[in-house]
Coordinates of C-alpha atoms in Angstrom, one line a residue:
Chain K
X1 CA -19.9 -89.7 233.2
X2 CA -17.3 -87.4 233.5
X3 CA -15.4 -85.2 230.7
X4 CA -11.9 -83.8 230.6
X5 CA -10.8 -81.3 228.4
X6 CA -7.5 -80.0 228.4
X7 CA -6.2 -76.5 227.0
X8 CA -3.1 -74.6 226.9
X9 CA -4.9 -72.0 229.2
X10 CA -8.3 -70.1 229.2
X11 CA -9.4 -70.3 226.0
X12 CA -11.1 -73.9 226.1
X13 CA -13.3 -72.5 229.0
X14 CA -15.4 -71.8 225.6
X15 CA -15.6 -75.2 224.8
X16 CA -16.1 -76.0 228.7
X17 CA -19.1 -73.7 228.3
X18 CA -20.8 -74.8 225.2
X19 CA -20.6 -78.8 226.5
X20 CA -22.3 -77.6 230.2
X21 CA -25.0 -75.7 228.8
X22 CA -25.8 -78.9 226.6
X23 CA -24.7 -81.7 228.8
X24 CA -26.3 -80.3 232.1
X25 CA -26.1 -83.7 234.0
X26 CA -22.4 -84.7 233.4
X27 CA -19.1 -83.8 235.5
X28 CA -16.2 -82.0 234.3
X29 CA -12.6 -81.5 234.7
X30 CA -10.8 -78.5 233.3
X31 CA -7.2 -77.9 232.9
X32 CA -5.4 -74.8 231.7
X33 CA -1.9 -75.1 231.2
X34 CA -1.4 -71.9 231.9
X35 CA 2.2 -71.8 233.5
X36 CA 3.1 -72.4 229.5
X37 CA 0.9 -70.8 227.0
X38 CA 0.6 -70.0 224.3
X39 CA 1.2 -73.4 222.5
X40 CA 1.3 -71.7 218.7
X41 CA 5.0 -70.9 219.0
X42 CA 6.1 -74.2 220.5
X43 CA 7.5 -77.0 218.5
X44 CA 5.4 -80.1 217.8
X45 CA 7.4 -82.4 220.7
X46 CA 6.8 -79.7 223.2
X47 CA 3.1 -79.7 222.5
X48 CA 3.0 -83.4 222.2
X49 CA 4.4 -83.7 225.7
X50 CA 2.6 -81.0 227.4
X51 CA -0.4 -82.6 226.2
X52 CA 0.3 -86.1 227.4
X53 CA 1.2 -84.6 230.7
X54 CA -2.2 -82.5 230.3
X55 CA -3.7 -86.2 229.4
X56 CA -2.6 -88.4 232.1
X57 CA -3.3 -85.7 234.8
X58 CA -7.5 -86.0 233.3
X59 CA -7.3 -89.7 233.3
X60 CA -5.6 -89.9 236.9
X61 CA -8.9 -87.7 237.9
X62 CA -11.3 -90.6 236.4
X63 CA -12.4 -89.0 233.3
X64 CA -14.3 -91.5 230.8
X65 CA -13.6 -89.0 227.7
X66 CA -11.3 -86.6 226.3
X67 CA -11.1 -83.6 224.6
X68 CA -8.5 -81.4 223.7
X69 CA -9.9 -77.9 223.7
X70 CA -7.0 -76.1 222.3
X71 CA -5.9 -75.7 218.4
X72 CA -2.6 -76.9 218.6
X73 CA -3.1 -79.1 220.7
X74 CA -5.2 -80.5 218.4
X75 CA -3.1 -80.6 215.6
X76 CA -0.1 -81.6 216.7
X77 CA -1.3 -84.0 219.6
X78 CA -4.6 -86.1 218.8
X79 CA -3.0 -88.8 217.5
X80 CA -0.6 -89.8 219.5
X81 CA -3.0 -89.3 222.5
X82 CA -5.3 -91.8 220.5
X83 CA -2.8 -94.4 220.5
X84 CA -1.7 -94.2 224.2
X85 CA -5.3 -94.0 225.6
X86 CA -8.1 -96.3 225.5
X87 CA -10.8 -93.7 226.4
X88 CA -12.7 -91.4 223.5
X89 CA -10.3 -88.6 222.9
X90 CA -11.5 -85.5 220.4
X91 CA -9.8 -82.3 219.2
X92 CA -11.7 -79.6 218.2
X93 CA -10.8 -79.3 214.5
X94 CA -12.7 -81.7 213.4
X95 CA -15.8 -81.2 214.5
X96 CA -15.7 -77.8 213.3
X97 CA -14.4 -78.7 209.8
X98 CA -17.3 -81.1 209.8
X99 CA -19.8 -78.9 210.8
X100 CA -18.6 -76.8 207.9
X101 CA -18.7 -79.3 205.7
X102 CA -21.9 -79.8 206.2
X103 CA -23.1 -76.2 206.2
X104 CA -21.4 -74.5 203.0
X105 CA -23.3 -74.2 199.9
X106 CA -20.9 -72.5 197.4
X107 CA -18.0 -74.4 198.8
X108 CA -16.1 -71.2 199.9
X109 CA -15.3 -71.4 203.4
X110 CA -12.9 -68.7 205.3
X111 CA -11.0 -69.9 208.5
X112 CA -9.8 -66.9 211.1
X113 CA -7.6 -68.2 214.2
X114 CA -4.2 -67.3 215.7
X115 CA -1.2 -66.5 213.7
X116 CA 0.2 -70.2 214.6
X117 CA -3.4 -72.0 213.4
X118 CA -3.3 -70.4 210.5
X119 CA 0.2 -70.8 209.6
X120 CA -0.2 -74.7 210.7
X121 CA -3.1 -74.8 208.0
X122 CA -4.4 -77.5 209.8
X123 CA -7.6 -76.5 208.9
X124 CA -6.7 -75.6 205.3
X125 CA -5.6 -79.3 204.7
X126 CA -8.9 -80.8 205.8
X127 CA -10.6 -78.8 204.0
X128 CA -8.8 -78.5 201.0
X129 CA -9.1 -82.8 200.6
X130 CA -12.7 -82.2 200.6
X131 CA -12.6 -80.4 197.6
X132 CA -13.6 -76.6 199.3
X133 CA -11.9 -73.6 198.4
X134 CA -10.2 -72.2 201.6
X135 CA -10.0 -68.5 202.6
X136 CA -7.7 -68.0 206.0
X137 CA -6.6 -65.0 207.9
X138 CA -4.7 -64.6 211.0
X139 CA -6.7 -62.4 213.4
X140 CA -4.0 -61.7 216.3
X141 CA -6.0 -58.9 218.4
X142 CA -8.5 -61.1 218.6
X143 CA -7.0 -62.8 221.7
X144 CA -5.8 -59.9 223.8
X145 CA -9.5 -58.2 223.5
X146 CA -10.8 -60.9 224.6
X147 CA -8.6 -61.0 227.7
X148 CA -9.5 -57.5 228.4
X149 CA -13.0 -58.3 228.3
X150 CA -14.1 -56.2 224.9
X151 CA -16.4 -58.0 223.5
X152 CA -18.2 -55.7 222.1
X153 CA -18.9 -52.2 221.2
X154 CA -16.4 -49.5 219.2
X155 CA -13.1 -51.1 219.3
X156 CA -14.2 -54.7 219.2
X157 CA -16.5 -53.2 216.1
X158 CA -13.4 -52.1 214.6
X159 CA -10.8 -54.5 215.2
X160 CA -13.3 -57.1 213.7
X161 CA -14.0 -54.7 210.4
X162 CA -9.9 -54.3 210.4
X163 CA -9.4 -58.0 209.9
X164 CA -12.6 -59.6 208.5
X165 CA -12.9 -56.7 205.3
X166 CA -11.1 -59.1 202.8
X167 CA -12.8 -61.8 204.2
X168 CA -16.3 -60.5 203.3
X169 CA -15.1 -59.8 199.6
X170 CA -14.2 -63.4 199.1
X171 CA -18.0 -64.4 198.8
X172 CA -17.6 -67.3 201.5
X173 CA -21.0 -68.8 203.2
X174 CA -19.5 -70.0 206.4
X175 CA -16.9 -68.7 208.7
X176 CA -15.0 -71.4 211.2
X177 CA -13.6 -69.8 214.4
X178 CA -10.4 -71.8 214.6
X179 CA -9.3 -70.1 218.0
X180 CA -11.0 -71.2 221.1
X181 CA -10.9 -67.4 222.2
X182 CA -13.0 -66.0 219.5
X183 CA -16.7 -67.7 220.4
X184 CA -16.8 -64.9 222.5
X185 CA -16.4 -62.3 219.9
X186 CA -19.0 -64.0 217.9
X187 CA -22.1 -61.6 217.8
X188 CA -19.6 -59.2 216.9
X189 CA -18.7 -60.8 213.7
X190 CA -21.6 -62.3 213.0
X191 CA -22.8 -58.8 212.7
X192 CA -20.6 -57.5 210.5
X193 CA -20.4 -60.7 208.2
X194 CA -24.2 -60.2 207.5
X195 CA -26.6 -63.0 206.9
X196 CA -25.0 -64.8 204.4
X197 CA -22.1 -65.9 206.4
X198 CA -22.9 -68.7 208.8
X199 CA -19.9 -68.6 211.6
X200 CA -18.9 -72.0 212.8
X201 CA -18.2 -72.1 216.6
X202 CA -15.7 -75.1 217.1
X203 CA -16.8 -75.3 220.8
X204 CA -20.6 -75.4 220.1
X205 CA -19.3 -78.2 216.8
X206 CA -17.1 -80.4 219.6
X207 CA -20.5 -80.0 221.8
X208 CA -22.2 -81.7 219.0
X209 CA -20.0 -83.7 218.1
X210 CA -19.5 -85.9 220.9
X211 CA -23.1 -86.6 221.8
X212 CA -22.9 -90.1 220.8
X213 CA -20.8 -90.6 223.5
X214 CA -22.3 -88.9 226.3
X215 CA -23.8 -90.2 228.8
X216 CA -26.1 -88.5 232.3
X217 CA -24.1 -88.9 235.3
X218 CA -26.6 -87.3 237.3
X219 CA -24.4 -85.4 239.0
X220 CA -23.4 -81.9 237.7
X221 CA -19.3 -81.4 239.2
X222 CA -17.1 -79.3 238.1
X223 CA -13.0 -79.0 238.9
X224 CA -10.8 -76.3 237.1
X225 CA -7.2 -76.5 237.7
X226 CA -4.6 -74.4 236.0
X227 CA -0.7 -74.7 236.2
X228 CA -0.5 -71.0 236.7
X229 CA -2.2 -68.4 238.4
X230 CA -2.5 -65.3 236.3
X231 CA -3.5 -61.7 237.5
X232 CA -7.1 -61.9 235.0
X233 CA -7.5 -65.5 235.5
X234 CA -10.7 -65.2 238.0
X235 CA -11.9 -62.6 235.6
X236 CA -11.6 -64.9 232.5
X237 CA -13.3 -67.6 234.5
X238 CA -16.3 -66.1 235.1
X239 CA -16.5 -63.5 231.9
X240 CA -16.5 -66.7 230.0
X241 CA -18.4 -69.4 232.3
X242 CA -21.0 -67.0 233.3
X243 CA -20.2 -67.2 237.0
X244 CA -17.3 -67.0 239.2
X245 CA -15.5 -70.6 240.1
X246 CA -12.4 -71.6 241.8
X247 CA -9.8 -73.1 240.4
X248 CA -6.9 -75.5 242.1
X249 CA -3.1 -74.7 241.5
X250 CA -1.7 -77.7 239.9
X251 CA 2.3 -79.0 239.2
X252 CA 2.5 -81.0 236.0
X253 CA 5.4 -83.4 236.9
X254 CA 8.2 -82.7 234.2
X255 CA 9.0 -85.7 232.4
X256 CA 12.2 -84.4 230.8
Chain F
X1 CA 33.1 -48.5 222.3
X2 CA 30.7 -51.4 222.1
X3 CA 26.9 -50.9 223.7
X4 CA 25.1 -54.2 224.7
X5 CA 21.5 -54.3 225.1
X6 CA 19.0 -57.2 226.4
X7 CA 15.3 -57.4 226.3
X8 CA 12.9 -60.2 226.9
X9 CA 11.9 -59.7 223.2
X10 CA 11.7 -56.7 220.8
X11 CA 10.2 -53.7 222.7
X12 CA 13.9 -53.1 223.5
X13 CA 14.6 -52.3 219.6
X14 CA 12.9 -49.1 220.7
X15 CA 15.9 -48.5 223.1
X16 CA 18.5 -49.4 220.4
X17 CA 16.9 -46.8 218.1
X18 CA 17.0 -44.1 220.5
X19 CA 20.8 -44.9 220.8
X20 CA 21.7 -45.3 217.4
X21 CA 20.1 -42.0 216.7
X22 CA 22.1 -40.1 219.3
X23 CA 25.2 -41.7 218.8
X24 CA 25.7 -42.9 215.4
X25 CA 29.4 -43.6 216.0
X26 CA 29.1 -46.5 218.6
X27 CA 29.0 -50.2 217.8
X28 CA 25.7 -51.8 219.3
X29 CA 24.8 -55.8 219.9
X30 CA 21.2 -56.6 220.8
X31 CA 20.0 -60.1 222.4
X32 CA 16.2 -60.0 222.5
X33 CA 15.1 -63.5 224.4
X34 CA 12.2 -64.2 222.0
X35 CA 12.3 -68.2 222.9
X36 CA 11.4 -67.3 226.6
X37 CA 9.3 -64.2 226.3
X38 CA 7.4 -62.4 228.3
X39 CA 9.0 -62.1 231.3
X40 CA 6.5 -59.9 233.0
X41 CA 4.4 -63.3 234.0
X42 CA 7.8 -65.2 235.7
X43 CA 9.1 -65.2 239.0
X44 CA 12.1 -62.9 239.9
X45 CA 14.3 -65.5 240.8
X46 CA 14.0 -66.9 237.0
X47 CA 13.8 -63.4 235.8
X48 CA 17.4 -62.6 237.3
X49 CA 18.7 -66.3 236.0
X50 CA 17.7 -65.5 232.0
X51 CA 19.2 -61.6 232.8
X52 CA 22.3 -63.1 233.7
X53 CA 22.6 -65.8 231.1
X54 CA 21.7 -62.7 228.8
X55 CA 24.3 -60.4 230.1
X56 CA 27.4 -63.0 230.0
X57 CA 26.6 -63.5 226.6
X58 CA 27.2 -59.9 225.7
X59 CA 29.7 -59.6 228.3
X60 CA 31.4 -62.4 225.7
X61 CA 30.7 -59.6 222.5
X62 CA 33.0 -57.2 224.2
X63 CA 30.5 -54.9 225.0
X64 CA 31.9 -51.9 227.5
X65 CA 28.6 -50.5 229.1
X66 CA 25.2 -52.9 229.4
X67 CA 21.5 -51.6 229.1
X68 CA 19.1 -53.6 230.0
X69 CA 15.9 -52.3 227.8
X70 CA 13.1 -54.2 229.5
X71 CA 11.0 -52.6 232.6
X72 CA 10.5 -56.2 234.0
X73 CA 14.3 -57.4 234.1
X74 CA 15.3 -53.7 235.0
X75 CA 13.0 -53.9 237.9
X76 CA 14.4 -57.5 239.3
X77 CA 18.3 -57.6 237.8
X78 CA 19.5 -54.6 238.0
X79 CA 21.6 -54.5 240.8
X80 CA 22.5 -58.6 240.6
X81 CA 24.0 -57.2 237.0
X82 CA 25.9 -54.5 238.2
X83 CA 27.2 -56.6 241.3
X84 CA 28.5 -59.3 238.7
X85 CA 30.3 -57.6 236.3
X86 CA 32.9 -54.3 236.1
X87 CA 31.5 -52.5 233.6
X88 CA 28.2 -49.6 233.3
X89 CA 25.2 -51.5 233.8
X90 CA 22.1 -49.2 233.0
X91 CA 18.2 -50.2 233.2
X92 CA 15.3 -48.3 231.7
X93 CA 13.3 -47.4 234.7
X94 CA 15.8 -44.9 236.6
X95 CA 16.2 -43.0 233.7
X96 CA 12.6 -42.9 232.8
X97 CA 11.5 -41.3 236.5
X98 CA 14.6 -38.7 237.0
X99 CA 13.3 -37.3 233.3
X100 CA 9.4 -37.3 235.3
X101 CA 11.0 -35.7 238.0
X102 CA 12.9 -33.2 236.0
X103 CA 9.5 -32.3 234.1
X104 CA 7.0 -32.2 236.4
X105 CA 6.1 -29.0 237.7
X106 CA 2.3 -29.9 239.5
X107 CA 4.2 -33.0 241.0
X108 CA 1.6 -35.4 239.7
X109 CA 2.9 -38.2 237.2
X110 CA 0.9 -40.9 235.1
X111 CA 2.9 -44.3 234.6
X112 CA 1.5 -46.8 231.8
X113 CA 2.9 -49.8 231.3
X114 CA 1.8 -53.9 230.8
X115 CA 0.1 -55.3 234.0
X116 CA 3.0 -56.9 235.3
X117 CA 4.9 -53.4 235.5
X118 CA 2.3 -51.3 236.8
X119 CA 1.5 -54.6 239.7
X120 CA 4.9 -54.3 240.7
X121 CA 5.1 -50.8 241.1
X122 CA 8.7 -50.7 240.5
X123 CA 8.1 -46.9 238.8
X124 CA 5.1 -45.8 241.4
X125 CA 7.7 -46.7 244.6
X126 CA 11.0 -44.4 243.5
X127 CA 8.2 -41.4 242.4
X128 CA 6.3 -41.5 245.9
X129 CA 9.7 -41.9 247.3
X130 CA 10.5 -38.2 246.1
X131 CA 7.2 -36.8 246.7
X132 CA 5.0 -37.5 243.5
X133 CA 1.6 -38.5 243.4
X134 CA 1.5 -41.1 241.0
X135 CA -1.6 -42.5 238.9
X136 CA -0.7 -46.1 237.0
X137 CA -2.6 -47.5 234.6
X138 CA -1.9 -50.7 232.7
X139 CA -2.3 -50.9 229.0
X140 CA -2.7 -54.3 227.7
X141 CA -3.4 -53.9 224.2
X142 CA -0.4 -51.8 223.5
X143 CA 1.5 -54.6 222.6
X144 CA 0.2 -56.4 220.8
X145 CA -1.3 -53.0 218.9
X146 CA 2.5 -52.5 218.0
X147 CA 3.1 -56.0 217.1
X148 CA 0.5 -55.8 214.7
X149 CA 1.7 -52.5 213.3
X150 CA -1.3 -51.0 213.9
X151 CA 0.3 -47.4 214.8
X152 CA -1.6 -44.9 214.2
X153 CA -5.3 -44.6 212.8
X154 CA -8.7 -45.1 213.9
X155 CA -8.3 -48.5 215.8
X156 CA -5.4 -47.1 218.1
X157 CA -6.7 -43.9 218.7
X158 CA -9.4 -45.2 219.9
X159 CA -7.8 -48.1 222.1
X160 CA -5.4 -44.7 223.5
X161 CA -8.8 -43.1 224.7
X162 CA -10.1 -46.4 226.1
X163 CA -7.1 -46.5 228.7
X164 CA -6.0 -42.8 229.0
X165 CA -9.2 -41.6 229.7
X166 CA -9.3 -41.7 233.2
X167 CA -5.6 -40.3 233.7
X168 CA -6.8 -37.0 231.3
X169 CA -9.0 -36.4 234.6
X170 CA -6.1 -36.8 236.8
X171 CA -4.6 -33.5 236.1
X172 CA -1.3 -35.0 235.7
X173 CA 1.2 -32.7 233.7
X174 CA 3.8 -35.7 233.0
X175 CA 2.9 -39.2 231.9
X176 CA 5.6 -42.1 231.5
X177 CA 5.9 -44.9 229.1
X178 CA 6.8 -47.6 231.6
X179 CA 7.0 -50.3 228.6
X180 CA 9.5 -50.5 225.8
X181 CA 6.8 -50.9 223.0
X182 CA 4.8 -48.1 223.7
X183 CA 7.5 -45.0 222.3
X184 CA 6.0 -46.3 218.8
X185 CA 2.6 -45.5 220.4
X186 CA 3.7 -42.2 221.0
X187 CA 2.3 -39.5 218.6
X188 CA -1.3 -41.4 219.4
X189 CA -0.6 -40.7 222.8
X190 CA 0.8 -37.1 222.5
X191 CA -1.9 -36.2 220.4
X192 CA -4.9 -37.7 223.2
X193 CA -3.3 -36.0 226.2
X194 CA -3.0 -32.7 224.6
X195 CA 0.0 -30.1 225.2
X196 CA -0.4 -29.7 228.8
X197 CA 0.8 -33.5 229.6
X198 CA 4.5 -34.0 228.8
X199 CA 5.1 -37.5 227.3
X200 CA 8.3 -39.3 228.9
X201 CA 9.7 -41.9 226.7
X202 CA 12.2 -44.2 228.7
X203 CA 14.0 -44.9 225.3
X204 CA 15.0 -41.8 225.2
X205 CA 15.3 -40.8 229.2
X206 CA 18.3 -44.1 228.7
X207 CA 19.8 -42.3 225.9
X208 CA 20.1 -38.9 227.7
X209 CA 21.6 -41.1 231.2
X210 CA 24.3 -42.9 229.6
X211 CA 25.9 -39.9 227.7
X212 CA 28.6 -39.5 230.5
X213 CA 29.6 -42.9 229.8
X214 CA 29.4 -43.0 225.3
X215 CA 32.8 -42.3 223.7
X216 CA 33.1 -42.7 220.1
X217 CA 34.2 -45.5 218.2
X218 CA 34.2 -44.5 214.9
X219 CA 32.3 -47.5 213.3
X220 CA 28.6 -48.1 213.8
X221 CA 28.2 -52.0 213.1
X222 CA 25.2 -53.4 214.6
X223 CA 24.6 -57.4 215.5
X224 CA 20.9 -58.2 216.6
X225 CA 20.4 -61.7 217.9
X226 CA 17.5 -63.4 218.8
X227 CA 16.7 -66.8 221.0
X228 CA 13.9 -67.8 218.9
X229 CA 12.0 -67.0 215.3
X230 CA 9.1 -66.0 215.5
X231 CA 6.6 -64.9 212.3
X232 CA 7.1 -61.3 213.0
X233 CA 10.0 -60.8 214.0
X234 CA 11.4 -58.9 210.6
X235 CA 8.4 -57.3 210.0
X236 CA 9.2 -55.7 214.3
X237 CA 12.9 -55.1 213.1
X238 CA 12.0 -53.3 209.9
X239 CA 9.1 -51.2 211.7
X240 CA 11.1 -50.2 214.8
X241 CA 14.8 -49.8 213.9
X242 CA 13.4 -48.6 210.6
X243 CA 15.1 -50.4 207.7
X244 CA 15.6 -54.2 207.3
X245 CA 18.2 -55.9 209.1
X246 CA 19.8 -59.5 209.5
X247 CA 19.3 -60.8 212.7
X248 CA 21.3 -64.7 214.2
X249 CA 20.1 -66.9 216.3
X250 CA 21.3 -67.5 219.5
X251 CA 20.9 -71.0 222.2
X252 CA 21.1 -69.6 225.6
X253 CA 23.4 -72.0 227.7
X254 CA 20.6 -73.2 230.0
X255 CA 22.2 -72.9 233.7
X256 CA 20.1 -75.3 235.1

């Protein structure tokens, strides 16, 4: 079979990852809108459109399922592409909220994303109706160190200790990474939540989430387009795939 | 007299302090293009097209001299500006290398700015054009370091000696901040490169170059207009101009 994700730029190359290392046999097609990120301070038409126009490009390449690798995306978007498509279509913000569902003990769960994710509490609601008590914190450095490729060490060390200290006082058992970005920062916080804290990777939740639906192509492709090229973009691919891949240049056609 | 301004966003705020501070008797307007920023990532042509639509707006708030307080449009627009329209046009990246050149003694000048300044080497061609020997470094967390507040401290002294390092062994004796954010970055960076390296901040280098031009109008209002909110942006006011103030927002007449 083949899978199509679609993200407002690099940052579902995370979710791209976690899906190939457990769906070896299977094709994929990636697309990072990258000629109009971020999403987060778009208005909910925009995004809506952009991710139609993301949508139709990944069924027009064959794909049998969909998934929308990008927050807002997500939260503004996965319904309506529900209704237009007849193929399997997931976000990534529920798999994660159900993986934390199904994970917290003490019913106190923290949320870190962008400023927009959190400010959408997208995440909040869902877990809120569940009856959880929701902890949230915008984490906006988060993103530009991992575009420069610190993933670890002193800064990373500290940035994560600048955000995540009221976080650790708030005596929450599981942590969701609602940013696509932050997987990548993971072992970082892990380490300096401690043991207690699970951290809930939406890419490695959507991985897990989908395997009902997945079935071995036998073939292993892979096609990464982007809207945009961007000075780091070869550096992104590869510090976040593992290897170096080319991309294609693509024009979205405009609809407005 | 009247004093327009336009940025992309609000590193030109830094700009508009520098002014007000030297000449508190002049009536400023500021148009930071928040709904279309950055512009460091767009295509000259489109670059020149918002720059225009920027300036005819002030051009329609009686302004009598025009700054344009971004490197990126000062780099592409400069001389479309001062073709169109009668009155001073001024942009931050002349100003910035006749202060280098008036400092440096060794002839050896650091530039840092965001990657799309220091790729287009708009400041590296005018020095090596008089001689200098230029070493450019781009800074990407600056930015978003500011926009988070994070001014001083442990986390940006440490991102400072991430970058600068490897321009302390240059033995330059005259370093320029080639992006509007970083004059808030500057005691960090003053303080890393020690007394020997002369700090050149373009804010001020614009405020110094216009002086033939200022005449005094004996009020001091102030408008600030934006094209877009965003969650920061009086939190930025407050912390740059240093008190809170009003700002409107604007809708660009879209030219195309």
């Amino acid at each position: 079979m083949k899978i199509g994700l679609f993200d407002s730029g690099v940052g579902g190359l995370t979710v791209l990852k976690a899906l190939r290392d457990k769906y070896p046999e299977v094709d994929f097609v990636y697309l990072g809108d990258t000629a109009r990120v971020p999403y987060g301070n778009k208005s909910a038409q925009t995004v809506i459109r952009y991710s139609l126009e993301g949508a139709e490009f990944l069924l027009s390449e064959g794909v049998d399922l969909l998934i929308i690798a990008c927050n807002t995306a997500s939260s503004y978007a996965l319904d309506v592409l529900r209704e237009n498509f007849s193929i399997p279509v997931f976000g990534v913000i529920e798999p994660g909220v159900k993986h934390a569902l199904d994970t917290t003990k003490n019913r106190r769960v923290g949320v870190i994303g962008t400023k927009a994710t959190v400010s959408s509490d997208a995440y909040g609601r869902l877990l809120r109706s569940k009856g959880i008590e929701v902890f949230q914190k915008a984490c906006p450095l988060f993103v530009p160190l991992v575009e420069e490729g610190i993933l670890n060490g002193d800064i990373a060390q500290r940035v994560v200790e600048y955000y995540l200290t009221e976080l650790k006082d708030k005596d929450i058992d599981t942590l969701i990474l609602a940013c696509t970005h932050y997987p990548l920062l993971k072992p970082v916080i892990e380490e300096f939540m401690g043991e207690s804290v699970k951290v809930i990777d939406s890419a490695e939740s959507t991985a897990l989430e989908i395997m009902p639906f997945v079935e071995r192509s036998g073939s292993s492709s892979l096609s990464l387009y982007f809207t945009d090229h961007s000075p780091s973009l070869n550096f992104l691919i590869e510090l976040i795939l593992g290897e170096p891949i080319d991309y294609k240049l693509l024009t979205l056609p405009c609809k407005v």
